[in-house]
Short mmCIF file of C-alpha atoms in Angstrom, two decimals:
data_model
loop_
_atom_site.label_atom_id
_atom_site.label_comp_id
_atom_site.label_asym_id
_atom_site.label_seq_id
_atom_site.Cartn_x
_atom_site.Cartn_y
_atom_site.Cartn_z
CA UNK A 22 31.59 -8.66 76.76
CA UNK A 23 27.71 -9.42 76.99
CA UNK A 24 25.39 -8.97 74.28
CA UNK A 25 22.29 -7.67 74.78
CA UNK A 26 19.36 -9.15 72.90
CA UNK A 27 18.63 -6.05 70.73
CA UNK A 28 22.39 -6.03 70.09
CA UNK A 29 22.01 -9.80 68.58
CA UNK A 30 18.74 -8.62 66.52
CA UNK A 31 20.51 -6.05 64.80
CA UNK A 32 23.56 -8.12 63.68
CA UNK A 33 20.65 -11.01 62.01
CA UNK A 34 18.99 -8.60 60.61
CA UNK A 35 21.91 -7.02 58.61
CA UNK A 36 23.12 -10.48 57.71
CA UNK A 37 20.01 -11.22 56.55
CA UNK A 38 19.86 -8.22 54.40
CA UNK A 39 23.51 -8.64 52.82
CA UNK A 40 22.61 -12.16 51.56
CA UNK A 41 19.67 -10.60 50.03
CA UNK A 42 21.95 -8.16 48.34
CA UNK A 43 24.47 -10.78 47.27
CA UNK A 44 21.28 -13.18 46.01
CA UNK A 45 20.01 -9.99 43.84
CA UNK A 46 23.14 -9.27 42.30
CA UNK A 47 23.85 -13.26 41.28
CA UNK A 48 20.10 -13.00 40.20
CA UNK A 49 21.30 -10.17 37.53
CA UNK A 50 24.40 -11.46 36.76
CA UNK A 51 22.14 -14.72 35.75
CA UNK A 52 19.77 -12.81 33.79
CA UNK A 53 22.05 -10.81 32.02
CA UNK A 54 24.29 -13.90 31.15
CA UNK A 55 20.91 -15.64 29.56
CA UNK A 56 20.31 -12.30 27.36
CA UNK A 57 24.10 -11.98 26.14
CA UNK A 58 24.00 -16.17 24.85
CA UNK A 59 21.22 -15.04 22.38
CA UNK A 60 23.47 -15.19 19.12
CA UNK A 61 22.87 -12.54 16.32
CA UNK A 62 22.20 -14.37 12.59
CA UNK A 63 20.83 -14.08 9.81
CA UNK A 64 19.04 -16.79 8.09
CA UNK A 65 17.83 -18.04 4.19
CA UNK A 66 14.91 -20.18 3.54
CA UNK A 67 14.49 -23.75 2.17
CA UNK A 68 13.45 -22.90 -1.32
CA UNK A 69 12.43 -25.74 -4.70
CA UNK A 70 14.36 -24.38 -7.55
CA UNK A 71 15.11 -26.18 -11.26
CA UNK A 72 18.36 -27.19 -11.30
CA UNK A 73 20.55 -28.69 -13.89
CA UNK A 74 20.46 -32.58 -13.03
CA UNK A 75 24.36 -33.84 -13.12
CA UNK A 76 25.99 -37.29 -12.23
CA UNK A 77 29.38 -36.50 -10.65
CA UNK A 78 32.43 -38.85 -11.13
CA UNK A 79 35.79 -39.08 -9.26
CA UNK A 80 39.16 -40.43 -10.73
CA UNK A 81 42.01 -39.71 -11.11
CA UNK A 82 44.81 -37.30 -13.68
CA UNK A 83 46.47 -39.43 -15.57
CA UNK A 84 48.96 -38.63 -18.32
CA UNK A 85 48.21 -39.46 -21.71
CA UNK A 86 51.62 -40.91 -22.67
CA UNK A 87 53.57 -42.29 -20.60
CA UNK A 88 57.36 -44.06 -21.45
CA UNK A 89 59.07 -46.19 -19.54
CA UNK A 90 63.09 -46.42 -20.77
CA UNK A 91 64.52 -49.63 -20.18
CA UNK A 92 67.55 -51.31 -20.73
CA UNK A 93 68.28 -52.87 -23.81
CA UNK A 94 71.49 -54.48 -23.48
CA UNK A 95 73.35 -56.09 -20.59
CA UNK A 96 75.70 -53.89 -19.21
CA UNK A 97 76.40 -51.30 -15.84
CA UNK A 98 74.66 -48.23 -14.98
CA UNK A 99 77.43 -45.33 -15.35
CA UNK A 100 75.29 -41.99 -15.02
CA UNK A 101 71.46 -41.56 -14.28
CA UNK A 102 71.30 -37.48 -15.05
CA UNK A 103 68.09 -36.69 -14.25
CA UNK A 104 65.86 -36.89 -10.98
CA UNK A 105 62.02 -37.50 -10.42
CA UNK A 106 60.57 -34.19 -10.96
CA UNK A 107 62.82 -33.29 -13.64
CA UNK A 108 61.56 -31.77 -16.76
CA UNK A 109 63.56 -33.26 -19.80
CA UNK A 110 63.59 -32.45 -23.87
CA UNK A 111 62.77 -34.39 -26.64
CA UNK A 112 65.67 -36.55 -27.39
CA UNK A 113 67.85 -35.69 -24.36
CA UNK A 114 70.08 -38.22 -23.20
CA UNK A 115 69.06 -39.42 -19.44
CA UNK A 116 71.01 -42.45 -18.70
CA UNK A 117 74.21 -43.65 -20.11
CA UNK A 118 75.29 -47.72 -19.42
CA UNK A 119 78.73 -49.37 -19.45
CA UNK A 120 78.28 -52.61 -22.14
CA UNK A 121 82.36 -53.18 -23.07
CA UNK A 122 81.40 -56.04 -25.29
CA UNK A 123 78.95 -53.73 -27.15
CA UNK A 124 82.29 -51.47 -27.76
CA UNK A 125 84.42 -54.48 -28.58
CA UNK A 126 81.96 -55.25 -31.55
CA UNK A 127 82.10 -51.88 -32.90
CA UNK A 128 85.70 -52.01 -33.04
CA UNK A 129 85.58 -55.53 -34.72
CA UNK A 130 83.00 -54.45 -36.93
CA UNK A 131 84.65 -51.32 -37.89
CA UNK A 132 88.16 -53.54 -38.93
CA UNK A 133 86.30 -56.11 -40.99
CA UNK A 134 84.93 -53.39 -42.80
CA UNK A 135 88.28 -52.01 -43.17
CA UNK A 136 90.53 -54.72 -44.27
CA UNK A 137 87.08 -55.83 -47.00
CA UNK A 138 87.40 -52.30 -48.74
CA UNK A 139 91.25 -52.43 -48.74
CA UNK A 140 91.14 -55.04 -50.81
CA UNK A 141 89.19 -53.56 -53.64
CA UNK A 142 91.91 -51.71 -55.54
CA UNK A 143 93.78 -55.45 -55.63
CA UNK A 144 90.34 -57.23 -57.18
CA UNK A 145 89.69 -53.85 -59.89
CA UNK A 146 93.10 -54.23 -60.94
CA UNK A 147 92.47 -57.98 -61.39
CA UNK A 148 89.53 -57.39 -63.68
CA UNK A 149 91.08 -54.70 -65.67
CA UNK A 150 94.05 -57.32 -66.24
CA UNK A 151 92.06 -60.16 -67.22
CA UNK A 152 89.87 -57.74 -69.39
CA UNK A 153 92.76 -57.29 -71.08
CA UNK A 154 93.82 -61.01 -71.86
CA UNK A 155 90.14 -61.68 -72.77
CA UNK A 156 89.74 -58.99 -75.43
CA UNK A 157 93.72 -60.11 -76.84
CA UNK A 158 92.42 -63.74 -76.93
CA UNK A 159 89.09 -62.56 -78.51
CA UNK A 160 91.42 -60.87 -81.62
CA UNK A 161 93.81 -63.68 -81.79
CA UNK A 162 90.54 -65.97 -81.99
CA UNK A 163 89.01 -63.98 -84.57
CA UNK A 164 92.84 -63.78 -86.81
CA UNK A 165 93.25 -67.35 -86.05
CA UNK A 166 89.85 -68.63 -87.87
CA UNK A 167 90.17 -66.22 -90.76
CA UNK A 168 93.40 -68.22 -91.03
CA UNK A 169 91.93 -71.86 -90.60
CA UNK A 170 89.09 -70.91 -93.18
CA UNK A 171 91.73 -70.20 -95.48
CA UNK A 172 93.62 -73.44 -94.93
CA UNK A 173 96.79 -71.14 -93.56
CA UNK A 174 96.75 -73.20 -89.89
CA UNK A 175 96.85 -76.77 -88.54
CA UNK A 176 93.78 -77.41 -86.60
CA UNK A 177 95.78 -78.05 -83.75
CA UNK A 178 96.91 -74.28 -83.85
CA UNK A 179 93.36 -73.42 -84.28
CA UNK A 180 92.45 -75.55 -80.76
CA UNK A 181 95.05 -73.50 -79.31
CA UNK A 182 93.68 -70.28 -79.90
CA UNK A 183 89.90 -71.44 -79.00
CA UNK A 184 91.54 -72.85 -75.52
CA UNK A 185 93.24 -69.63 -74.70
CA UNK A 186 90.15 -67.71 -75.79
CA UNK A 187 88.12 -69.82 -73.34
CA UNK A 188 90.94 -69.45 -70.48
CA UNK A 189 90.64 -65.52 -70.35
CA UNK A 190 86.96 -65.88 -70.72
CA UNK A 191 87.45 -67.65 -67.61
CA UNK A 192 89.80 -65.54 -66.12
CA UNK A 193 87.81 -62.76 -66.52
CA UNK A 194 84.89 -64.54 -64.99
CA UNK A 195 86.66 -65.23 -62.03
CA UNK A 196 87.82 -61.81 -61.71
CA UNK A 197 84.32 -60.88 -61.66
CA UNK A 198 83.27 -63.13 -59.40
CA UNK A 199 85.67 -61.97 -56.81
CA UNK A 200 84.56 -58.37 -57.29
CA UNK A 201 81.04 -59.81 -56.08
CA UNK A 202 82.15 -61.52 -53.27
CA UNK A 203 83.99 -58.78 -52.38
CA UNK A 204 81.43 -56.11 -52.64
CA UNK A 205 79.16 -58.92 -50.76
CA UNK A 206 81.32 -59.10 -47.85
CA UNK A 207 81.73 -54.67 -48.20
CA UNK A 208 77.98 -54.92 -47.57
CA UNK A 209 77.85 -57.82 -44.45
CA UNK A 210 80.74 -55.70 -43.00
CA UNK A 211 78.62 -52.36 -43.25
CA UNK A 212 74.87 -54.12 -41.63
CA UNK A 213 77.93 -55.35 -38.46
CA UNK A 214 79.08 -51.99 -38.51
CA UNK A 215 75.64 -50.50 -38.13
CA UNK A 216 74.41 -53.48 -35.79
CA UNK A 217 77.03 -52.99 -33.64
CA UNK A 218 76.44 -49.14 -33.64
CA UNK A 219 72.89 -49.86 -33.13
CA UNK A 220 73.62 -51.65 -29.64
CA UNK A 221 75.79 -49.00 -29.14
CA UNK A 222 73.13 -46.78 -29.38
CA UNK A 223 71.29 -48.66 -27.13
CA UNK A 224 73.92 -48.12 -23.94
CA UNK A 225 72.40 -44.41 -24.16
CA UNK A 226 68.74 -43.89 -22.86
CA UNK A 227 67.10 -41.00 -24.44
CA UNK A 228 63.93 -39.06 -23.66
CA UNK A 229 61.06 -40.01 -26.51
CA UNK A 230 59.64 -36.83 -26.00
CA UNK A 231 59.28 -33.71 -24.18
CA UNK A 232 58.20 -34.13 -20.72
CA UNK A 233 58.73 -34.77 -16.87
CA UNK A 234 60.91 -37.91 -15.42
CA UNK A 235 58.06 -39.15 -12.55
CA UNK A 236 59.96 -42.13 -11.51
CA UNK A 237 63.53 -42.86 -10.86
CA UNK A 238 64.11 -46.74 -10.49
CA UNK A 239 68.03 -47.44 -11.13
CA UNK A 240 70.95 -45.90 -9.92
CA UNK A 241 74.89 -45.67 -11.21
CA UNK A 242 76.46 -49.27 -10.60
CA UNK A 243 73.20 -51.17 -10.69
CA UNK A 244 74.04 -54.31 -13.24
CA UNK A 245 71.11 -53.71 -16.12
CA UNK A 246 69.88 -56.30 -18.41
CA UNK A 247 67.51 -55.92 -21.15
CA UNK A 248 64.19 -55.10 -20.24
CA UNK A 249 65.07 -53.40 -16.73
CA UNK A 250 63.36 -50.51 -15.94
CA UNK A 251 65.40 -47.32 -15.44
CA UNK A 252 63.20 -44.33 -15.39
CA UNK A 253 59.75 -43.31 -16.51
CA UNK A 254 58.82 -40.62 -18.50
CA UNK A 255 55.40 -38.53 -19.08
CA UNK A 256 54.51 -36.68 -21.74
CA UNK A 257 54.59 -32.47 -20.48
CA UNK A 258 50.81 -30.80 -21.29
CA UNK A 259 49.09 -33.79 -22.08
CA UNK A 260 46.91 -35.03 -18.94
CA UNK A 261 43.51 -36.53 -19.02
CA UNK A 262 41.29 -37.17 -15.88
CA UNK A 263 40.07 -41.02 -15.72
CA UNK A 264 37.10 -41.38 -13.72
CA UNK A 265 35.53 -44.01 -12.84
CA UNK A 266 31.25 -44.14 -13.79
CA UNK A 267 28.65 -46.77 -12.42
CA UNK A 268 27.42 -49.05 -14.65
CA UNK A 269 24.02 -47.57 -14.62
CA UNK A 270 25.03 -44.61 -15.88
CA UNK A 271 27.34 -45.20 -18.79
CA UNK A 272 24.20 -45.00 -21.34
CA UNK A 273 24.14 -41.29 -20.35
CA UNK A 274 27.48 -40.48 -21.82
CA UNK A 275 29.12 -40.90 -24.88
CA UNK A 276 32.75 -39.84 -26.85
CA UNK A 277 32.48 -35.66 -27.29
CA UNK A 278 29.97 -34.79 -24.20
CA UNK A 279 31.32 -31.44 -22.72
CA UNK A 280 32.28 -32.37 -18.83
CA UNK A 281 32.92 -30.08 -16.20
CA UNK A 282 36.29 -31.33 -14.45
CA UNK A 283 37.54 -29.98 -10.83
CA UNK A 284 40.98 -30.90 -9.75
CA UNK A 285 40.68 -30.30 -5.93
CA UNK A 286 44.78 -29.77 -5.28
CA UNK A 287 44.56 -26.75 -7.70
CA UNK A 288 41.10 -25.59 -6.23
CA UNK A 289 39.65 -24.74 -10.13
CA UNK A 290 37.50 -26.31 -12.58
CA UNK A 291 37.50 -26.68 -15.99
CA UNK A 292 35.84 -27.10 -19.65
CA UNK A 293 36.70 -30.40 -20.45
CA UNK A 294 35.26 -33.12 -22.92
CA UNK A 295 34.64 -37.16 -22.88
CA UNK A 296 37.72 -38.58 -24.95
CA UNK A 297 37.16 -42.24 -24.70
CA UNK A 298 35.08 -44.76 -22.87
CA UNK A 299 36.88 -48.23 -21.70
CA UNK A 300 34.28 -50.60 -22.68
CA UNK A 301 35.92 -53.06 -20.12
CA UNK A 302 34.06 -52.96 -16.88
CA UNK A 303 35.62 -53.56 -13.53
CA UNK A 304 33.72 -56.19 -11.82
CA UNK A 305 34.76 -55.10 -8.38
CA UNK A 306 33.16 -51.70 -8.27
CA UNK A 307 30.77 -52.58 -11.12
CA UNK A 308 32.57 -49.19 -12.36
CA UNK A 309 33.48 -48.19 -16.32
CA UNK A 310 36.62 -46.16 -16.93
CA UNK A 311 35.90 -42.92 -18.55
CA UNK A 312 38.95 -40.45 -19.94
CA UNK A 313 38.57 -36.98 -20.24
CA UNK A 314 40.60 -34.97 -22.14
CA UNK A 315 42.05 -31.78 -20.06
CA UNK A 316 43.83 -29.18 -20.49
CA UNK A 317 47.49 -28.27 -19.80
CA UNK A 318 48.90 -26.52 -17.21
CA UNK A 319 49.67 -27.15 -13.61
CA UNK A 320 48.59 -30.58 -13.53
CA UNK A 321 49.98 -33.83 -12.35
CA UNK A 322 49.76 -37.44 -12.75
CA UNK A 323 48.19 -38.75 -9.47
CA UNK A 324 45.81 -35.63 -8.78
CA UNK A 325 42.11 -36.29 -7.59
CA UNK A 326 39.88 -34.90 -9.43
CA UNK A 327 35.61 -34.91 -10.12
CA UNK A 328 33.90 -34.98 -13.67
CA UNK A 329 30.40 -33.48 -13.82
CA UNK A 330 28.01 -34.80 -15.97
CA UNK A 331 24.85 -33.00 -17.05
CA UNK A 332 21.42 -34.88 -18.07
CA UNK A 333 18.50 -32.47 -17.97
CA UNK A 334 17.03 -30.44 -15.15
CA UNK A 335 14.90 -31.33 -11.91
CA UNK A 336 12.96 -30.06 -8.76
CA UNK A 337 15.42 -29.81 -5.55
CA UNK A 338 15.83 -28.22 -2.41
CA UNK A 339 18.06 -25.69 -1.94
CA UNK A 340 20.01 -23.57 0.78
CA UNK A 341 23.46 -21.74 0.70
CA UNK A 342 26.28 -23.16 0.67
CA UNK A 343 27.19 -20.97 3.71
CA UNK A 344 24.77 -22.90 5.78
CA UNK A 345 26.40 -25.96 5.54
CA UNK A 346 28.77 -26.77 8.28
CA UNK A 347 30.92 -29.36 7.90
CA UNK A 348 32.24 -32.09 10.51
CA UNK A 349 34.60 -34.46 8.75
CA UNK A 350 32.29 -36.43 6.27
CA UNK A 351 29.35 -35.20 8.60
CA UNK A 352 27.22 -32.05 7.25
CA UNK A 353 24.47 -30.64 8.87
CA UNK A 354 22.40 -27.08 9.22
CA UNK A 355 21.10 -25.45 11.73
CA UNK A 356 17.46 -24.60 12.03
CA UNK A 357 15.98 -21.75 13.25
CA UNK A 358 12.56 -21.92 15.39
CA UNK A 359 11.02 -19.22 17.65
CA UNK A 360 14.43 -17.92 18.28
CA UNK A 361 16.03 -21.43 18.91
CA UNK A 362 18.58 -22.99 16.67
CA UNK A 363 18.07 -27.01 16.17
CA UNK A 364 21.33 -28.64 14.46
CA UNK A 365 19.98 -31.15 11.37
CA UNK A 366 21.90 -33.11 9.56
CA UNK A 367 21.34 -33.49 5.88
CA UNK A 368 22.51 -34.84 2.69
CA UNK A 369 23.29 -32.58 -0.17
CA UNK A 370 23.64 -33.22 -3.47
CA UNK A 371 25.30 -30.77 -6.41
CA UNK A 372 26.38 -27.09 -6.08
CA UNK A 373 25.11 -24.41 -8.40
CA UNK A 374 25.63 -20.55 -7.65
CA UNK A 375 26.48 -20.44 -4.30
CA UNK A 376 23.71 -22.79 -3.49
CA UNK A 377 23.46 -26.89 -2.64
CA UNK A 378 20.53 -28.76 -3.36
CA UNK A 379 19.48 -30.97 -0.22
CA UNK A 380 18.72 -34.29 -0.76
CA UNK A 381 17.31 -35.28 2.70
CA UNK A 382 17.23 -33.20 6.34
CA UNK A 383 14.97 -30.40 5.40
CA UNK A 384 11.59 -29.23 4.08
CA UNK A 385 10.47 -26.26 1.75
CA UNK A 386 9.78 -23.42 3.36
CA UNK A 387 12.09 -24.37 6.68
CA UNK A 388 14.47 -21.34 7.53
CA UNK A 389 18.52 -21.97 8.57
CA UNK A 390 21.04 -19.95 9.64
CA UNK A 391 23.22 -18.43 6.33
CA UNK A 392 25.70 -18.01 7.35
CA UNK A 393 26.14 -20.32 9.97
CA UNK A 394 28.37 -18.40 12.55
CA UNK A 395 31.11 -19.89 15.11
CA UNK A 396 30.07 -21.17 18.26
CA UNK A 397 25.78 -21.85 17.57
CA UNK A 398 25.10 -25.22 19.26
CA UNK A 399 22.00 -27.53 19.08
CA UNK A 400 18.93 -25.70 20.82
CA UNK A 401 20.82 -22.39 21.59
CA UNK A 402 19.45 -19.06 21.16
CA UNK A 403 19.50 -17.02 18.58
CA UNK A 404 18.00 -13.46 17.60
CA UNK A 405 17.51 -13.16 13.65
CA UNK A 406 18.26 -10.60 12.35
CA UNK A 407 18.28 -9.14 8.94
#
């Protein structure tokens, strides 16, 4: 087949034309693309408020009593009846050790004791017998000189009498005496008894008070000896937040001050106030150790938490705390200028109301985006609205 040359004309010229037609439409597409990126928000301004003036402090829950029961005699571990995590009453009995020499003693104790009060009866009947002779010697004695003053005996007879006087005297004394050793040895047998029952005592670990077991560190069959550790105990409802303060501001606080306390893990703060200031400081972090008393409740030793310390009032820049967005330990804001958004990072200080104060980044006046919605970038468009 031949084309002719208005045949070839015809054919450019419609190509021609649907390129145009496909270049239009990608034209629109383009146009209507850049009008649909604009992204609707709303934005607050930079504004300089008063705001309470606080020195925030982080550290760590800490309970106020903690026990830690150890061995006190050498022996093996026959029951550990209580886990980590376990909550545990006043007195309870957690631990139990195998010390067979502790047991022989008691027994041993126990007999001494025994065979010292069985002979009592024997020594009181002693006494009473020798009583006895004494007071018959003391009236023979007394007949016998009536006699010799009236020249009725031999001196000789009257010697007698004196010695036998003197013999139950000494009998008697004797008697006595035995009694006291006796009752001495009743009384050495009773401190082994309760010695021995002591260490006795001691094969049985018991709770001090009423609390949670945060540390298991023996198990059954471990060989104890005194001072081992076997579990460790903290007091239930009794937790206190130790935070650690620079050095330049410790003259700011003092015992009593009222201290606002957030424990992160439970997501709430509370009332708290300053219990006691370590004067020690830590020349490491050039840090003083400041415990604050805290309420009961959900809390644990080991929880992170921040103290808030207030000192006055002073000028700051603020924006909502919506505005911040957050990148690990990044923050920044985004700006908004003749319908562009500009990201800026900034550092913020303390939160008050739903608003931050901004310590560096911005200026008074400046307007951001509040809140700052998903998917703004650096130098995007934006259309405020209200």
């Amino acid at each position: 087949m031949f084309w002719n040359k208005w045949t070839v004309g015809a054919a450019v010229a419609a190509m021609a034309l649907a390129t145009a037609a496909c270049g239009g439409e990608r034209a629109a597409r383009t146009s209507k693309a850049g009008e649909a990126a604009a992204v609707p928000v709303q934005v607050a301004k930079v504004t300089e408020e008063s705001i309470p003036d606080e020195y925030e402090a982080s550290g760590t829950v800490r309970a106020r009593t903690t026990s830690v029961l150890s061995a006190r005699v050498m022996g093996y571990i026959r029951e550990v009846r209580v886990q980590a995590g376990d909550a545990v009453r006043a007195g309870q009995v957690v631990a139990v050790l195998e010390a067979k020499e502790v047991e022989s003693a008691v027994r041993q104790a126990e007999a001494s004791r025994a065979e010292a009060r069985s002979a009592t009866p024997e020594v009181n009947n002693a006494i009473v017998a020798a009583r006895a002779q004494l007071d018959l010697a003391n009236s023979t004695h007394k007949r016998m000189q009536s006699l010799f003053d009236q020249k009725s005996i031999t001196p000789q007879e009257m010697d007698e009498a004196t010695a036998r006087q003197r013999m139950a005297q000494a009998n008697f004394e004797m008697a006595r005496a035995k009694m006291s050793q006796l009752e001495q040895k009743i009384r050495q047998a009773d401190e082994a008894v309760a010695q021995a029952e002591l260490m006795k005592g001691y094969t049985q670990l018991a709770a001090p008070f009423a609390g949670m077991v945060i540390e298991r560190k023996a198990e059954p069959g471990m060989l104890a000896s005194p001072g081992m550790p076997i579990l460790v105990v903290e007091q239930a409802g009794n937790y206190r937040l130790e935070a650690a303060v620079e050095e330049s501001r410790l003259s700011s606080i003092r015992p009593g001050m009222a201290v606002r306390v957030e424990v992160e893990s439970l997501g709430k703060s509370v009332d708290a106030r300053v219990e006691e200031i370590v004067p020690a400081l830590d020349a490491g972090s050039r840090t003083f150790t400041v415990k604050i008393g805290l309420p009961g409740g959900m809390l644990r030793s080991g929880m992170f938490g921040r103290a808030r310390f207030a000192g006055g009032h002073s000028q700051a820049l603020t924006i909502p705390l919506a505005a911040l967005v957050e990148m690990g330990q990044v923050r920044k804001v985004y700006v908004v200028q003749g319908g562009v958004a500009r990201g800026r990072l900034v550092t913020t200080g303390t939160v008050h109301g739903g608003r931050i104060a901004v310590l560096s980044g911005l200026s008074a006046g400046e307007a951001v985006a509040a809140p700052a919605p998903v998917g703004l970038v650096d130098g995007g468009k934006v259309e405020v609205r209200q």
